XYZ file of C-alpha atoms in Angstrom:
226
model
C -6.890 9.932 -21.142
C -4.330 11.965 -19.218
C -3.878 10.746 -15.640
C -1.453 11.803 -12.919
C -0.353 9.764 -9.912
C 0.209 12.148 -7.039
C 1.775 11.927 -3.602
C 2.949 14.358 -0.921
C 5.065 14.292 2.221
C 4.288 16.626 5.105
C 5.545 17.938 8.455
C 2.751 16.111 10.291
C -0.711 14.674 9.953
C -3.088 17.611 10.280
C -3.185 20.695 8.044
C -5.633 22.416 10.397
C -2.908 22.290 13.076
C -0.506 24.241 10.902
C 1.360 21.332 9.307
C 2.732 21.953 5.830
C 3.729 20.106 2.663
C 7.456 19.421 2.234
C 7.442 17.301 -0.954
C 5.154 16.920 -3.974
C 5.463 14.374 -6.764
C 3.172 13.985 -9.766
C 3.817 11.311 -12.425
C 1.975 11.500 -15.748
C 0.567 8.724 -17.939
C -1.472 9.025 -21.119
C -3.807 6.215 -22.212
C -2.242 4.017 -19.502
C 1.296 4.539 -20.833
C 4.047 6.492 -18.998
C 4.982 9.739 -20.730
C 8.246 10.202 -18.782
C 6.906 13.596 -17.639
C 6.717 14.337 -13.932
C 6.639 17.195 -11.456
C 8.773 16.792 -8.339
C 9.816 19.366 -5.773
C 10.936 19.660 -2.149
C 9.467 22.591 -0.236
C 10.648 24.637 2.740
C 7.720 24.431 5.194
C 8.873 27.349 7.369
C 8.178 25.285 10.480
C 9.469 22.290 12.421
C 8.851 18.715 11.290
C 7.226 16.325 13.771
C 9.614 13.597 14.878
C 7.105 10.906 13.942
C 6.716 12.300 10.434
C 10.475 12.521 9.939
C 10.837 8.874 10.929
C 8.427 7.978 8.124
C 9.929 10.017 5.268
C 13.437 10.782 6.520
C 13.351 14.404 5.330
C 14.998 16.879 7.713
C 14.365 20.602 8.127
C 18.079 21.196 7.521
C 17.754 19.573 4.074
C 14.786 21.822 3.243
C 16.320 25.146 4.260
C 17.403 26.113 0.732
C 14.300 24.703 -1.007
C 11.556 26.937 -2.496
C 8.424 27.947 -0.605
C 5.074 26.546 -1.741
C 4.141 29.985 -3.068
C 7.080 29.788 -5.479
C 5.994 26.468 -7.031
C 2.194 26.664 -6.741
C 1.488 27.975 -10.250
C 3.843 25.481 -11.911
C 2.281 22.608 -9.987
C -1.315 23.573 -10.796
C -0.411 24.056 -14.471
C 1.160 20.583 -14.575
C -1.926 18.801 -13.218
C -4.491 21.011 -14.949
C -7.124 19.043 -16.865
C -5.818 15.652 -15.759
C -7.461 12.975 -13.639
C -5.601 12.680 -10.335
C -4.989 9.248 -8.832
C -4.031 9.374 -5.155
C -3.716 6.763 -2.403
C -5.798 8.149 0.480
C -6.863 11.198 -1.516
C -8.510 13.109 1.384
C -5.129 13.381 3.130
C -3.155 14.798 0.182
C -6.017 16.941 -1.101
C -6.546 18.388 2.372
C -2.933 19.573 2.501
C -2.837 20.806 -1.092
C -6.050 22.782 -0.714
C -4.809 24.250 2.558
C -1.623 25.447 0.855
C -3.588 26.900 -2.077
C -6.020 28.637 0.292
C -3.115 30.320 2.101
C -2.304 31.955 -1.247
C -5.911 32.874 -1.997
C -6.088 30.317 -4.834
C -8.970 28.021 -5.774
C -9.195 24.418 -4.606
C -7.330 21.909 -6.738
C -10.605 20.209 -7.723
C -11.413 23.213 -9.929
C -8.297 22.610 -12.065
C -8.512 18.840 -12.629
C -11.006 16.585 -14.393
C -11.512 14.213 -11.466
C -9.931 12.403 -8.521
C -9.598 8.653 -7.940
C -8.789 7.360 -4.454
C -6.955 4.031 -4.817
C -7.217 3.358 -1.072
C -11.000 3.414 -1.399
C -10.781 1.153 -4.459
C -8.561 -1.313 -2.593
C -10.836 -1.418 0.454
C -13.819 -2.195 -1.755
C -12.028 -5.012 -3.582
C -10.054 -6.325 -0.555
C -12.279 -5.740 2.491
C -10.739 -6.487 5.862
C -7.180 -6.620 4.494
C -4.227 -4.269 4.783
C -4.370 -1.914 1.827
C -1.422 0.403 2.300
C 0.978 0.813 -0.618
C 3.417 -1.826 0.624
C 0.639 -4.393 1.056
C -0.714 -3.712 -2.431
C 2.762 -4.014 -3.937
C 3.127 -7.436 -2.308
C -0.343 -8.471 -3.470
C 0.328 -7.551 -7.101
C 3.956 -8.726 -7.144
C 5.415 -5.229 -7.608
C 9.028 -4.713 -6.521
C 9.101 -2.090 -3.764
C 12.484 -3.076 -2.320
C 13.799 0.487 -2.801
C 11.071 1.832 -0.515
C 12.929 1.847 2.800
C 11.343 5.229 3.624
C 8.320 7.055 2.254
C 9.241 9.369 -0.600
C 6.705 11.172 -2.766
C 8.308 10.445 -6.153
C 8.947 6.749 -5.569
C 5.513 6.335 -3.979
C 3.823 8.037 -6.945
C 5.678 5.723 -9.350
C 4.735 2.635 -7.320
C 1.145 3.837 -7.121
C 1.104 3.983 -10.910
C 2.127 0.321 -11.113
C -0.426 -0.641 -8.456
C -3.259 1.205 -10.207
C -2.485 -0.391 -13.580
C -2.437 -3.808 -11.879
C -5.698 -3.103 -10.026
C -7.513 -2.142 -13.221
C -5.826 -4.481 -15.715
C -8.212 -7.373 -15.004
C -11.270 -5.378 -15.995
C -9.557 -4.137 -19.134
C -8.400 -7.623 -20.130
C -11.851 -9.074 -19.534
C -13.479 -6.466 -21.758
C -10.895 -7.089 -24.476
C -11.376 -10.854 -24.177
C -15.135 -10.609 -24.372
C -14.917 -8.257 -27.323
C -12.543 -10.612 -29.119
C -14.776 -13.605 -28.392
C -17.859 -11.873 -29.774
C -15.970 -10.829 -32.892
C -14.618 -14.349 -33.377
C -18.009 -15.967 -32.947
C -19.551 -13.506 -35.369
C -16.766 -14.103 -37.876
C -17.012 -17.881 -37.599
C -20.779 -17.809 -37.985
C -20.565 -15.801 -41.174
C -17.754 -17.937 -42.539
C -19.638 -21.264 -42.266
C -21.170 -22.459 -45.551
C -24.017 -24.780 -44.557
C -24.245 -26.198 -48.095
C -20.792 -27.715 -47.734
C -21.224 -29.235 -44.249
C -20.413 -32.958 -44.295
C -22.672 -35.149 -42.134
C -20.839 -38.066 -40.507
C -23.061 -40.827 -39.080
C -22.112 -43.386 -36.447
C -21.568 -47.003 -37.530
C -23.127 -50.088 -35.871
C -20.243 -50.614 -33.404
C -20.267 -46.948 -32.297
C -24.049 -47.044 -31.749
C -23.737 -50.227 -29.665
C -20.959 -48.714 -27.540
C -23.006 -45.578 -26.962
C -26.069 -47.649 -25.917
C -23.923 -49.622 -23.447
C -22.583 -46.373 -21.989
C -26.094 -44.983 -21.486
C -27.191 -48.249 -19.860
C -24.285 -48.053 -17.405
C -25.255 -44.527 -16.454
C -28.836 -45.597 -15.776
C -27.751 -48.482 -13.524
C -25.534 -46.134 -11.489
C -28.437 -43.767 -10.971
C -27.005 -41.066 -13.224
C -28.821 -39.774 -16.288
C -27.452 -37.856 -19.255
C -30.508 -35.587 -19.450
């Protein structure tokens, strides 16, 4: 299965207030293994960046002045994610911005190009109710090194999200593999046993006496073996 971990950085919180995307990162895995393929681009938003947003990601408008517009990278981005399952932390936020940018160009929503969308924030809230479930908290919970994450950055966050998602879903995968192996082993052992060659070992007089004494002690203590 082809899956892509996706993250964006923006000029602010609300696309319906005119805020724009300034960074997109998409990291690909296939059958739960990294392919070393990724899409990463900074984008000139053609507007100011909110001070609060800049404090979070550290990206300045000056840095973005010579970067491409979204219109110049839209086709390449959609082609990269086409047919894949997207995995996003707080998917409504990123999808809201991406679909807004696509709509400005008269293009279809991103959902029409991909096979599905998984929201890892929703997954985390269901498995860890009442706890902090941001990316930093999940990295701490699963023992993932996020020491390089001094600021939010789409590429690093997408890579960390990949590690978090694999950790979140590894238990289920291991359990299925374990159960499958156990069933196969039991089946194999059952077939391999030759009942005609089973040796019956009986207890001797001393072993029977010791067992009877043990049962008597259980009865006196009020416990029963049945």
